[in-house]
Each structure stands twice: as C-alpha cells, then as structure tokens.
PDB file of C-alpha atoms in Angstrom:
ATOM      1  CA  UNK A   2      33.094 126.609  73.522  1.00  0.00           C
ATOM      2  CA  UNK A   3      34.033 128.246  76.851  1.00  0.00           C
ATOM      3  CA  UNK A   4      31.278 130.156  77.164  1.00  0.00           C
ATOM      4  CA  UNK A   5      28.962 129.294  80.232  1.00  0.00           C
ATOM      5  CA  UNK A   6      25.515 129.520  78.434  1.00  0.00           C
ATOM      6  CA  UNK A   7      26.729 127.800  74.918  1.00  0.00           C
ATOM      7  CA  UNK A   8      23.702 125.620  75.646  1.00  0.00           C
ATOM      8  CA  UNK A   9      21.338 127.758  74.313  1.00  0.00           C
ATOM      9  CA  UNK A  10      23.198 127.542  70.903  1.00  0.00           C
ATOM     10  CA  UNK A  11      23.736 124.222  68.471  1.00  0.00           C
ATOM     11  CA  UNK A  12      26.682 124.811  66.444  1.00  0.00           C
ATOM     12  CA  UNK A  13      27.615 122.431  63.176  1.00  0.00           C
ATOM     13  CA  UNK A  14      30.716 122.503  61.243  1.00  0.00           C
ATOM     14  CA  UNK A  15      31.716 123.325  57.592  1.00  0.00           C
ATOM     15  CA  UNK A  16      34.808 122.667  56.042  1.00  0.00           C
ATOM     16  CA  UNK A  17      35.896 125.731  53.925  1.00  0.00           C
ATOM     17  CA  UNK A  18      38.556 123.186  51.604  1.00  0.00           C
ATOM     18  CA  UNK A  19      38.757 125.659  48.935  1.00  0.00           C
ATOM     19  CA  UNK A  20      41.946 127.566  48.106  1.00  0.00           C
ATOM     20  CA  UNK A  21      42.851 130.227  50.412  1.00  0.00           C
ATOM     21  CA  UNK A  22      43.579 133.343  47.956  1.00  0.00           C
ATOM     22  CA  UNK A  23      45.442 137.172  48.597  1.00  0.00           C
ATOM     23  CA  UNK A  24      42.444 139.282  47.923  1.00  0.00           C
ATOM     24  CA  UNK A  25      43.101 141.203  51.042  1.00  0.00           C
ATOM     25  CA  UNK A  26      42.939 143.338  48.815  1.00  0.00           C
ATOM     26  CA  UNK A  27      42.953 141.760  45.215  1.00  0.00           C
ATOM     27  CA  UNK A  28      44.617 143.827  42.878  1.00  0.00           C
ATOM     28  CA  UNK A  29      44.111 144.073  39.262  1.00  0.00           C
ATOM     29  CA  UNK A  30      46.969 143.440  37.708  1.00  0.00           C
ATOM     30  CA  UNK A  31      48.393 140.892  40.354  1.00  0.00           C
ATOM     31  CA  UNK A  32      47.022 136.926  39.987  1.00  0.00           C
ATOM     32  CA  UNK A  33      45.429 136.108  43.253  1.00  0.00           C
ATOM     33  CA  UNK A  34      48.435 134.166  45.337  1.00  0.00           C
ATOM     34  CA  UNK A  35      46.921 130.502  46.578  1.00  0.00           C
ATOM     35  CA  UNK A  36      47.874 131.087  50.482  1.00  0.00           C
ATOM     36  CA  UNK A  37      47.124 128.020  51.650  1.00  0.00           C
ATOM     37  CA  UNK A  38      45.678 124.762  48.929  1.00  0.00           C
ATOM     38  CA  UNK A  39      42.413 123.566  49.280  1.00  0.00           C
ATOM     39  CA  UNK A  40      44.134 120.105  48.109  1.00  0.00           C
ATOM     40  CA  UNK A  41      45.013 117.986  51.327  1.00  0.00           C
ATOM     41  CA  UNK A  42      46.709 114.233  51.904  1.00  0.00           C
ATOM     42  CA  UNK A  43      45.013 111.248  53.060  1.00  0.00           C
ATOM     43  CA  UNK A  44      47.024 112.073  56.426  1.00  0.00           C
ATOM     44  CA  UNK A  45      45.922 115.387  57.117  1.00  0.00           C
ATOM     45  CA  UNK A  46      42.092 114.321  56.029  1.00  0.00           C
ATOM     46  CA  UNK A  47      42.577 111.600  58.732  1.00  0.00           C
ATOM     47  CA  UNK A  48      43.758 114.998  60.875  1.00  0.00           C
ATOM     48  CA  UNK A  49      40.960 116.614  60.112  1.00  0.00           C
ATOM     49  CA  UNK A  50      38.452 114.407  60.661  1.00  0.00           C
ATOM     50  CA  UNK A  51      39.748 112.959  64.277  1.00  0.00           C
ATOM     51  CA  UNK A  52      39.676 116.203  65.540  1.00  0.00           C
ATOM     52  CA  UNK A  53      36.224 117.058  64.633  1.00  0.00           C
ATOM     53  CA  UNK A  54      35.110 113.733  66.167  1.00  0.00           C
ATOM     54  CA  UNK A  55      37.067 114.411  69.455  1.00  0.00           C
ATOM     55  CA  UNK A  56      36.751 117.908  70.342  1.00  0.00           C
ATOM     56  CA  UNK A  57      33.356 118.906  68.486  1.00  0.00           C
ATOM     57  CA  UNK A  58      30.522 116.391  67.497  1.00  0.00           C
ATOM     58  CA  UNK A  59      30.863 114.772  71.305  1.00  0.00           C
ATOM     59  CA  UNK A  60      30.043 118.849  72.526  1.00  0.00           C
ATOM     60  CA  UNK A  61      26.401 118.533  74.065  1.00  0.00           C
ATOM     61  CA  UNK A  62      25.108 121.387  71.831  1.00  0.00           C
ATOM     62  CA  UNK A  63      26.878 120.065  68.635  1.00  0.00           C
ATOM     63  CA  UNK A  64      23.918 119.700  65.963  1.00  0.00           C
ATOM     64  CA  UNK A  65      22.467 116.244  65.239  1.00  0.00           C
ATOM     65  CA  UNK A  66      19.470 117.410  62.633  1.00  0.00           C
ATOM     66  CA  UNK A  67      18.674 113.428  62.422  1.00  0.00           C
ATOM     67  CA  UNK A  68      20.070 112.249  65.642  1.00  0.00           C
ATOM     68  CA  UNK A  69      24.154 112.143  64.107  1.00  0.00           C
ATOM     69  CA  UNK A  70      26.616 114.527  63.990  1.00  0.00           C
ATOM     70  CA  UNK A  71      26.346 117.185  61.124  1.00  0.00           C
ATOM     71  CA  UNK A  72      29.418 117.780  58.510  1.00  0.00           C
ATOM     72  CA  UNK A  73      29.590 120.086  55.157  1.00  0.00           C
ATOM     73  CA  UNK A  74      31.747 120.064  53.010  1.00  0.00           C
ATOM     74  CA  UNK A  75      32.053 123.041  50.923  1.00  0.00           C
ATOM     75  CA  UNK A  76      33.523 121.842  48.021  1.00  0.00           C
ATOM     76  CA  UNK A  77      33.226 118.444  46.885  1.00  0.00           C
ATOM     77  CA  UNK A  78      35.599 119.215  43.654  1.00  0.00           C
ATOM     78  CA  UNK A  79      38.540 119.811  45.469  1.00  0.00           C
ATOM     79  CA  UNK A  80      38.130 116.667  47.935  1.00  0.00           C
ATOM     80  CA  UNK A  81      37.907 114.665  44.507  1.00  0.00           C
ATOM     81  CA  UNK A  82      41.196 116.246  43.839  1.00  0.00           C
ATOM     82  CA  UNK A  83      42.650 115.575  47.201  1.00  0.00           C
ATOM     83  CA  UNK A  84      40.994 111.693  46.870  1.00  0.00           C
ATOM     84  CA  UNK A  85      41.681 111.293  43.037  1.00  0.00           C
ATOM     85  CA  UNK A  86      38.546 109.938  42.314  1.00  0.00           C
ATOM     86  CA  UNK A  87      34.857 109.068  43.318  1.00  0.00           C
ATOM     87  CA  UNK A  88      35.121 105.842  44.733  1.00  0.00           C
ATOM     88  CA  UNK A  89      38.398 107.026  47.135  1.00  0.00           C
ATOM     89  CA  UNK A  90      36.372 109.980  48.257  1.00  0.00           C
ATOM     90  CA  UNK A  91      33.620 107.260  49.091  1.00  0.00           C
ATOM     91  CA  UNK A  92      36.170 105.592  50.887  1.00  0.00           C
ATOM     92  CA  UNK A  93      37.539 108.266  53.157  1.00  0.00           C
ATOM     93  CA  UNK A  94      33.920 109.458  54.066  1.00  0.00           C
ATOM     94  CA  UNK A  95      33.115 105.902  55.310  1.00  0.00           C
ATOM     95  CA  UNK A  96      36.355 106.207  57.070  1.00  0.00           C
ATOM     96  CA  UNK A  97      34.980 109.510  58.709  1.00  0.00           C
ATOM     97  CA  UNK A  98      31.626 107.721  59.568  1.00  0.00           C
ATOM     98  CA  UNK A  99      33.589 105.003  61.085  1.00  0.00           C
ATOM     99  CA  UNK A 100      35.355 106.962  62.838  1.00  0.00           C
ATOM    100  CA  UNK A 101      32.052 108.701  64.806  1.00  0.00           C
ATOM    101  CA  UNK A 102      30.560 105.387  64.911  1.00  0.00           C
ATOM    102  CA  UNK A 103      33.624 103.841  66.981  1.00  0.00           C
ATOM    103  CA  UNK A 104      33.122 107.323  68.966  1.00  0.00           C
ATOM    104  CA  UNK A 105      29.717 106.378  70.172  1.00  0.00           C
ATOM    105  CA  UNK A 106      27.838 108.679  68.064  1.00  0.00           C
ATOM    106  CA  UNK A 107      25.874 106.439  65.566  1.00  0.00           C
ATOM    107  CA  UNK A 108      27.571 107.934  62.662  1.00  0.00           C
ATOM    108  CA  UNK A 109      27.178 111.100  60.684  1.00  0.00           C
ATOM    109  CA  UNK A 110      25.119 113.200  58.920  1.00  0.00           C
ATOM    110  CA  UNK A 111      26.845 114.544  55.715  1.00  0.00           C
ATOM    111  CA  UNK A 112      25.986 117.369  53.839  1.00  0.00           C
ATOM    112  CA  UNK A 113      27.645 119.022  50.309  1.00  0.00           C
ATOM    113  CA  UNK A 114      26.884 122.578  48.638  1.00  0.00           C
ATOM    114  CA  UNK A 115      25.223 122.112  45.827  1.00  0.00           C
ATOM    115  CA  UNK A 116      27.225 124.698  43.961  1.00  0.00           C
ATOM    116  CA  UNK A 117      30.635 122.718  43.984  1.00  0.00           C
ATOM    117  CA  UNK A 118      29.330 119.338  44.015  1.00  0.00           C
ATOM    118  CA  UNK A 119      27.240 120.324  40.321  1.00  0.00           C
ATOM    119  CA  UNK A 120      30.592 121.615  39.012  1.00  0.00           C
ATOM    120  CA  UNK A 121      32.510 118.308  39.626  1.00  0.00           C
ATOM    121  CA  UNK A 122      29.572 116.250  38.432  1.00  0.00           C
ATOM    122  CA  UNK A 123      29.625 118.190  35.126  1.00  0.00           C
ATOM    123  CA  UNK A 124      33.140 117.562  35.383  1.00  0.00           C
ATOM    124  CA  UNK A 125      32.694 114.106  35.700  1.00  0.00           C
ATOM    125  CA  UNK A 126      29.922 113.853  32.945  1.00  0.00           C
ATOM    126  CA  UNK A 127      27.141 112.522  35.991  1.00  0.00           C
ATOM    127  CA  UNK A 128      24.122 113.940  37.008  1.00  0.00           C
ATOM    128  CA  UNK A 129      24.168 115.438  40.640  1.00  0.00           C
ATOM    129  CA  UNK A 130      22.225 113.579  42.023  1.00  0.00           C
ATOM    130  CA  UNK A 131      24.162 110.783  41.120  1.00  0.00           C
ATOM    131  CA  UNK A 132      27.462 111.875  42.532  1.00  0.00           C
ATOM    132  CA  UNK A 133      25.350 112.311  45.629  1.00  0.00           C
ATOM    133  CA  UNK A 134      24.556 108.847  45.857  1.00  0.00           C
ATOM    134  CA  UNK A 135      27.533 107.464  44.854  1.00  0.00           C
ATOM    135  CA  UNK A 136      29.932 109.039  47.734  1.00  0.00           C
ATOM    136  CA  UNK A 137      26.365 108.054  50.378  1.00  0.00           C
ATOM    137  CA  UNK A 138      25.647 112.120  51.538  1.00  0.00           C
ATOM    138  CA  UNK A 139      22.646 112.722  53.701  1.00  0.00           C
ATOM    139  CA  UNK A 140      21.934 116.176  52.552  1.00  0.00           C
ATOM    140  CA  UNK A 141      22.532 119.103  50.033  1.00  0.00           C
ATOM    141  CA  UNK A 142      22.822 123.033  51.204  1.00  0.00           C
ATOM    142  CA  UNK A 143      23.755 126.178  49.268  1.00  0.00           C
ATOM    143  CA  UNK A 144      25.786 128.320  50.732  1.00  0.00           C
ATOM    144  CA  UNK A 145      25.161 132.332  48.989  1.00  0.00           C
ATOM    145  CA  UNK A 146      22.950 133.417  46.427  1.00  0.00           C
ATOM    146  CA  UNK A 147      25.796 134.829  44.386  1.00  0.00           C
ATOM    147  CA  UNK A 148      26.751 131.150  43.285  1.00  0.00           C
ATOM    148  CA  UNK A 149      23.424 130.658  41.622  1.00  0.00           C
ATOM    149  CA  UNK A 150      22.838 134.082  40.245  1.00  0.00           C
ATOM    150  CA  UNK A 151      25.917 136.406  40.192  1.00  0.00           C
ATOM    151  CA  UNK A 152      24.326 140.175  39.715  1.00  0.00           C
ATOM    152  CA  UNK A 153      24.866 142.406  36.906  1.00  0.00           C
ATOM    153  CA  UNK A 154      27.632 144.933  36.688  1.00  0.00           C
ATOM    154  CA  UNK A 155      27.164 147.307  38.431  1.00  0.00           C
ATOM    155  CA  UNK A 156      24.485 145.817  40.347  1.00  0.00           C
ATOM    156  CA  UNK A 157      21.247 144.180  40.221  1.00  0.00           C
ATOM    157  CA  UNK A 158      17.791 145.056  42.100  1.00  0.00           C
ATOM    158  CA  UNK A 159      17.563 142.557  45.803  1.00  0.00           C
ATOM    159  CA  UNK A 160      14.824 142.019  45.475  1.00  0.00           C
ATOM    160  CA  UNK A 161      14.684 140.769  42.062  1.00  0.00           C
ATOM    161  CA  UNK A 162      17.282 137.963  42.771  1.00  0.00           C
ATOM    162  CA  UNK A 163      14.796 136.877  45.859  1.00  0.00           C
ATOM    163  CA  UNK A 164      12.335 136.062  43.447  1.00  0.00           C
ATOM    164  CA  UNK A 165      14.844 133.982  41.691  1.00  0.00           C
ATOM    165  CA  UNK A 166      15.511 131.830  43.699  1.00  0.00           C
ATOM    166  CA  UNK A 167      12.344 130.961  44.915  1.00  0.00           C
ATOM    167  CA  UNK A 168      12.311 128.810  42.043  1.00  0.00           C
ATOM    168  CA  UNK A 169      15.818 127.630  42.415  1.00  0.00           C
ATOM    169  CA  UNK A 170      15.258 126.232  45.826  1.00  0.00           C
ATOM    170  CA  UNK A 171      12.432 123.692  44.291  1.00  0.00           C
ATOM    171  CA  UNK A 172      14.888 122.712  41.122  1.00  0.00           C
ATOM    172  CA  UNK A 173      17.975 122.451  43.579  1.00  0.00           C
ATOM    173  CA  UNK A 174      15.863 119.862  45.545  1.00  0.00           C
ATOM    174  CA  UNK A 175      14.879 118.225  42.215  1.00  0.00           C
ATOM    175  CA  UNK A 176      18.169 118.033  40.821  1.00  0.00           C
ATOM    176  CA  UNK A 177      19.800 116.294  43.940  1.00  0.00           C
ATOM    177  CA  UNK A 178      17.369 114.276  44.693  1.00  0.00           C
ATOM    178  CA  UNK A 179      17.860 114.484  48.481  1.00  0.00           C
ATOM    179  CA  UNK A 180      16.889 116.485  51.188  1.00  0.00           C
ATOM    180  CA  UNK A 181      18.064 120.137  50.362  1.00  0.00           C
ATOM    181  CA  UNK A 182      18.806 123.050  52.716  1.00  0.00           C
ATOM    182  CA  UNK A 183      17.851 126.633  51.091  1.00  0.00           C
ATOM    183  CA  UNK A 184      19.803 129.865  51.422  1.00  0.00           C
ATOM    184  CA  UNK A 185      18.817 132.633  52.044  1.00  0.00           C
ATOM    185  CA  UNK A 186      21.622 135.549  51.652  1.00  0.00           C
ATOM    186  CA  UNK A 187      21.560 139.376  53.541  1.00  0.00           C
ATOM    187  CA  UNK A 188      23.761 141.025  50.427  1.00  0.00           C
ATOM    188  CA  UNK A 189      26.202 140.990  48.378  1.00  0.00           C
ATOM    189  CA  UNK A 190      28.757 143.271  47.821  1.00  0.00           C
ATOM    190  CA  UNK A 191      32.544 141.892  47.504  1.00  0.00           C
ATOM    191  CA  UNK A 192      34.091 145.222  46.696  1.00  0.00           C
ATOM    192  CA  UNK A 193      35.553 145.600  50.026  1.00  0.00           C
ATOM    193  CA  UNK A 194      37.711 142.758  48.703  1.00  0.00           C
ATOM    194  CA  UNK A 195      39.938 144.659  46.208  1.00  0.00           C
ATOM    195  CA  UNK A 196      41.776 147.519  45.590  1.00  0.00           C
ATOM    196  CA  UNK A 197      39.758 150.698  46.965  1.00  0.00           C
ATOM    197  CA  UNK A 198      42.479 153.065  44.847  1.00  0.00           C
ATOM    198  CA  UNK A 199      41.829 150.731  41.870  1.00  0.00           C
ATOM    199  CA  UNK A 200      39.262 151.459  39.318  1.00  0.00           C
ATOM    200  CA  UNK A 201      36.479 149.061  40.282  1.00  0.00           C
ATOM    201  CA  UNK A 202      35.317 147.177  37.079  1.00  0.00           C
ATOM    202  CA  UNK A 203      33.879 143.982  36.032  1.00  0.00           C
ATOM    203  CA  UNK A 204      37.308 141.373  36.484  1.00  0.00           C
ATOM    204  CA  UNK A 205      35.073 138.604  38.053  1.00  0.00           C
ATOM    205  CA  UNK A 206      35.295 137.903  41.640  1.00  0.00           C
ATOM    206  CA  UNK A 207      36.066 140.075  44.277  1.00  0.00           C
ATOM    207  CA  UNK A 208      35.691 142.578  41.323  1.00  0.00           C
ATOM    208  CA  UNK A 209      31.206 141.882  40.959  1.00  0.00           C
ATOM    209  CA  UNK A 210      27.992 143.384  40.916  1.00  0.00           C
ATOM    210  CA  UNK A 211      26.300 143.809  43.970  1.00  0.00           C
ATOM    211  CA  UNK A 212      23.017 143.168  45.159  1.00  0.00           C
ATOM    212  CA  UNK A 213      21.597 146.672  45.691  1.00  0.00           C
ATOM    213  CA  UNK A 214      18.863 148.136  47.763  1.00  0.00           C
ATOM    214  CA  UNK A 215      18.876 145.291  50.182  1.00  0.00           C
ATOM    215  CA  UNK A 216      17.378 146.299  53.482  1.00  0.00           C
ATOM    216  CA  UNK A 217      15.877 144.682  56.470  1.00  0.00           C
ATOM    217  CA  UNK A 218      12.638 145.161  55.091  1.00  0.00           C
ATOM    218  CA  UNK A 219      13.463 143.139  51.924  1.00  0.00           C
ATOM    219  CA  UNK A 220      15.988 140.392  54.065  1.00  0.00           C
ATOM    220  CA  UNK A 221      12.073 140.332  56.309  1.00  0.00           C
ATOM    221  CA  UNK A 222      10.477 139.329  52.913  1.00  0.00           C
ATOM    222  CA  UNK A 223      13.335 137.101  51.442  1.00  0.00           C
ATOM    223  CA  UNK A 224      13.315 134.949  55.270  1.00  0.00           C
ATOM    224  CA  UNK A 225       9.058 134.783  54.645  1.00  0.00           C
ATOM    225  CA  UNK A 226       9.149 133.122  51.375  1.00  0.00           C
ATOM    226  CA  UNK A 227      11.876 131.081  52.884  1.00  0.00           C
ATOM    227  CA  UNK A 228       9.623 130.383  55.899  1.00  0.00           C
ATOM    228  CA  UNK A 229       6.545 129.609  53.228  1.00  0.00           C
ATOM    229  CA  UNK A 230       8.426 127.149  51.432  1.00  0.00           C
ATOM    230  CA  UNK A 231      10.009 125.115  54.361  1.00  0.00           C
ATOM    231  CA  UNK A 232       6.346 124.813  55.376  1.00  0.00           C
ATOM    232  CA  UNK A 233       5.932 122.971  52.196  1.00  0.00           C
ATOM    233  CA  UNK A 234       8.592 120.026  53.272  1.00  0.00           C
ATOM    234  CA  UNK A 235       8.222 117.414  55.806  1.00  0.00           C
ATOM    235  CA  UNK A 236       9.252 118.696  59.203  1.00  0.00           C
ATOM    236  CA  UNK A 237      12.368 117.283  60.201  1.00  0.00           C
ATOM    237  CA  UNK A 238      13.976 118.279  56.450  1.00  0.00           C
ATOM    238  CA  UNK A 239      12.993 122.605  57.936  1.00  0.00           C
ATOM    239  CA  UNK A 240      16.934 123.339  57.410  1.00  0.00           C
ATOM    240  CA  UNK A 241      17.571 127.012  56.524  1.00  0.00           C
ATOM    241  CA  UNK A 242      21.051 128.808  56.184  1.00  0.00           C
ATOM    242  CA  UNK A 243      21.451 132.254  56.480  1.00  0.00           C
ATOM    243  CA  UNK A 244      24.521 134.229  54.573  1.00  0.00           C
ATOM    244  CA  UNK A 245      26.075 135.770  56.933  1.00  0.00           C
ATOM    245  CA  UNK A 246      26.498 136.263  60.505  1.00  0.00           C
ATOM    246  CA  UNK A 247      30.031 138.587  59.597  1.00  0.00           C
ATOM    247  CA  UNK A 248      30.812 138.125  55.807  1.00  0.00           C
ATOM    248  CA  UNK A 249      31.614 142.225  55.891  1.00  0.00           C
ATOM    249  CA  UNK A 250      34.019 141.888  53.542  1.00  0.00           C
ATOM    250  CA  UNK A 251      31.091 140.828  51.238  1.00  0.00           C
ATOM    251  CA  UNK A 252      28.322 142.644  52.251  1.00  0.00           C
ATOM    252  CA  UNK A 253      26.614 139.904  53.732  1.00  0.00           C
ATOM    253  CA  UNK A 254      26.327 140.005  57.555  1.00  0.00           C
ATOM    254  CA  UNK A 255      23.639 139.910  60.235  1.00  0.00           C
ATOM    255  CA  UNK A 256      25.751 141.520  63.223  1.00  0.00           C
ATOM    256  CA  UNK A 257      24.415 145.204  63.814  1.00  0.00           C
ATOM    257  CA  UNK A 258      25.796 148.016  62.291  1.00  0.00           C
ATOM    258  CA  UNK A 259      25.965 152.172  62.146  1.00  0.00           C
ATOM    259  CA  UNK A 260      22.877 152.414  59.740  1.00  0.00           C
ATOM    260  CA  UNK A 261      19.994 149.893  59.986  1.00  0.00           C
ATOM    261  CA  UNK A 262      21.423 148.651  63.712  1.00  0.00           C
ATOM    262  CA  UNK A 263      20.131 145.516  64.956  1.00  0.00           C
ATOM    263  CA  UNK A 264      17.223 145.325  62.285  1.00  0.00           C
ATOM    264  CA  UNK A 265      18.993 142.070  60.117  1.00  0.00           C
ATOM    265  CA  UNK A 266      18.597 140.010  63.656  1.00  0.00           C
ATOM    266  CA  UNK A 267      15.315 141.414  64.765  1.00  0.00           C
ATOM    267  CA  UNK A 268      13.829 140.333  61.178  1.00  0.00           C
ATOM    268  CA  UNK A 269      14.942 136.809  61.630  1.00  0.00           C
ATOM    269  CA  UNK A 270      13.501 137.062  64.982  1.00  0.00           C
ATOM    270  CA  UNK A 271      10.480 138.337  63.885  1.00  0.00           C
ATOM    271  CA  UNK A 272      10.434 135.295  61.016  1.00  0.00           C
ATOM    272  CA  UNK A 273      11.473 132.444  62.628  1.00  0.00           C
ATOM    273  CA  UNK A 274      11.463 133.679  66.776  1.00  0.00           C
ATOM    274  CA  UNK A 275       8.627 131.928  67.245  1.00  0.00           C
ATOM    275  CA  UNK A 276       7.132 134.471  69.547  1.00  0.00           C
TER     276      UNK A 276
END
C-alpha cells in the first residue's frame, strides 16, 4: 500500500477464516495440528471488520465492482460456527455494512465461495441459494477448481477438468441464484505440502491427485472459455478469479518461473489485456 504507482492496481479483500493447519509439511502418521481456529468471538469479528473499514475499503484503489466496498468470505460454515446460527451471522454482517455506511462508503458488497457456503447449507438442510438470501450477500465466487472436482490419484488430464467446469460455472450460477464469479485455476498439485521422504499416496488433502499436463497453452484455452462465457452475462456481473498469483505450495501460481517463464501472465495478457 506504499507503493507509489498502487493506482494502477484495485485490490479487494478475502477473509481466509478457515483453520490454520501444520502441513508444512503434513506427515502421515501425525493429525494435522489446528495452528490458529478459524472460529472467532463477536469481539474480534468487530476487530476484524473495523480494520478493514479504516485502513482498506477508504484506499482509492480498493475495489467497488458496484460502487461499495468488496468483502469474501471464504467460508461461510465456520462464521456460522463463530455466530451460532443464521440469523446472528445476518446480524453481524449488517453490523459490518453499518459500519462502512457510517464510514461514508454506501455500504458493502459481500461475496461467499460457493464451495463452503453449499456445505453449511446441506448442513443446515436449505438450498444455497437460500442461505444466500437469508444472511443478504451480493455475490457468489469459487475459489480453485480442486473444490469442485478433486483429480484422480495419481492425477487427472488439465485439460479434461477445464471442460468440466465449463458446465459447472452455468449450474453454480443456477444454484445460487445470484450473480456468480467463475474460477479459473493454473494447477494443482499440493504435494509440495507433505512429507517429500514419505511415500506419497492417496490420504486426502495435501496428499491428492494433481492436475497434470497443465501448460500455458492449456491455462490460454481454460482463460478463453472463461472469456466466452463472461461474454454471455450482463456487463457489470464480468467478475473472473484466477488461482493463483503464488499458491507454489499447490501448484497453482502465475508468477514466472525456471521452465515456462513469464508465459502464465503473458496468456492472461493475451486473454483479457485488451490490446
């Protein structure tokens, strides 16, 4: 936030409120230690959430995709837990929104991944879309392709889990029944995660599949059919997220590298660069 040209870059927060686990690296015969709970108080929510309003969403190149301040929160089943139910969690979001309103900045725009929220709505025996409406969010994202289709051990094709979820972007908007953000991801390979003396085998995560053969040229194609179907939507609902600038630790990462260089950044350039 230093930086003197952070200008030409709008910036949104997520909160990451899931547990914090030792898989640096995960062992197989060890459980993964919680480091830090993904389970806060009503205090340190208030914390949280005064911050972000006072040394973020007033930045002038803070995101506003609908004129207010953007906020995700990654997983809706553990701010249920924090809350202890749906109508508290309402309660403490209108807090939030309250909060940014007082602040000058007409509120905010609140966003879920889709992955998390389903599981507490199954957990709560309601559709998604109706937890959605019931705690008032704006918008739905997914965060990595590995939370809608986890790849065969050892590993499954790239390109065959691209043309997967070209369909699950259109039933992930149906489902919620609110503007939804599509993903796409660069890779996946967690293995980097566990043990590298261990044998690696199929434990569940860090010890997965991985998404194999995925180079630039099949990111390129992946970020077209992205491109294609955010064509389809009205224009101010064009969100895309991108797995990841630096998830190295899961394969997933857009910063250059010894073998393919800068070629995950020029294809997003050459996608989306607009010239």
């Amino acid at each position: 936030l230093g930086a003197a040209n952070n200008h030409r870059l709008r910036f949104g927060l997520m909160w990451a409120n899931h547990d914090w686990r030792e898989i640096f690296p995960a062992l197989p015969d060890r459980e993964q230690e919680v480091i830090y709970p993904g389970v806060v108080s009503e205090r340190t929510w208030d914390t949280i959430t005064a911050l972000c309003v006072e040394r973020y969403f007033s930045h002038p190149s803070y995101w506003r995709p609908d004129g207010r301040p953007y906020f995700s929160i990654y997983d809706i089943g553990r701010l249920l837990d924090s809350a202890g139910d749906v109508a508290q969690v309402r309660r403490w979001l209108d807090r939030f929104r309250d909060r940014a309103v007082a602040a000058g900045l007409g509120g905010l725009h609140l966003n879920a991944i889709s992955f998390e929220a389903r599981r507490a709505a199954a957990r709560l025996g309601m559709t998604e879309a109706d937890l959605y409406q019931r705690l008032g969010l704006d918008s739905v994202g997914s965060y990595v392709w590995v939370h809608h289709f986890k790849p065969d051990f050892p590993s499954t094709p790239y390109a065959e889990v691209c043309r997967r979820m070209k369909d699950e972007w259109r039933a992930s908007a149906v489902a919620a029944g609110l503007p939804t953000h599509p993903n796409v991801t660069q890779g996946w390979d967690s293995s980097p995660r566990t043990s590298q003396s261990a044998e690696y085998a199929n434990r569940g995560y860090p010890w997965l599949g991985i998404y194999a053969d995925n180079t630039p040229e099949e990111f390129r194609r992946a970020l077209l059919d992205a491109r294609e179907y955010l064509l389809s939507l009205p224009a101010e609902h064009r969100v895309l997220t991108i797995n990841a600038w630096n998830e190295w630790t899961e394969g997933s990462y857009l910063e250059p590298d010894e073998q393919w260089g800068m070629a995950y950044l020029e294809a997003v350039r050459a996608v989306f660069g607009g010239g």
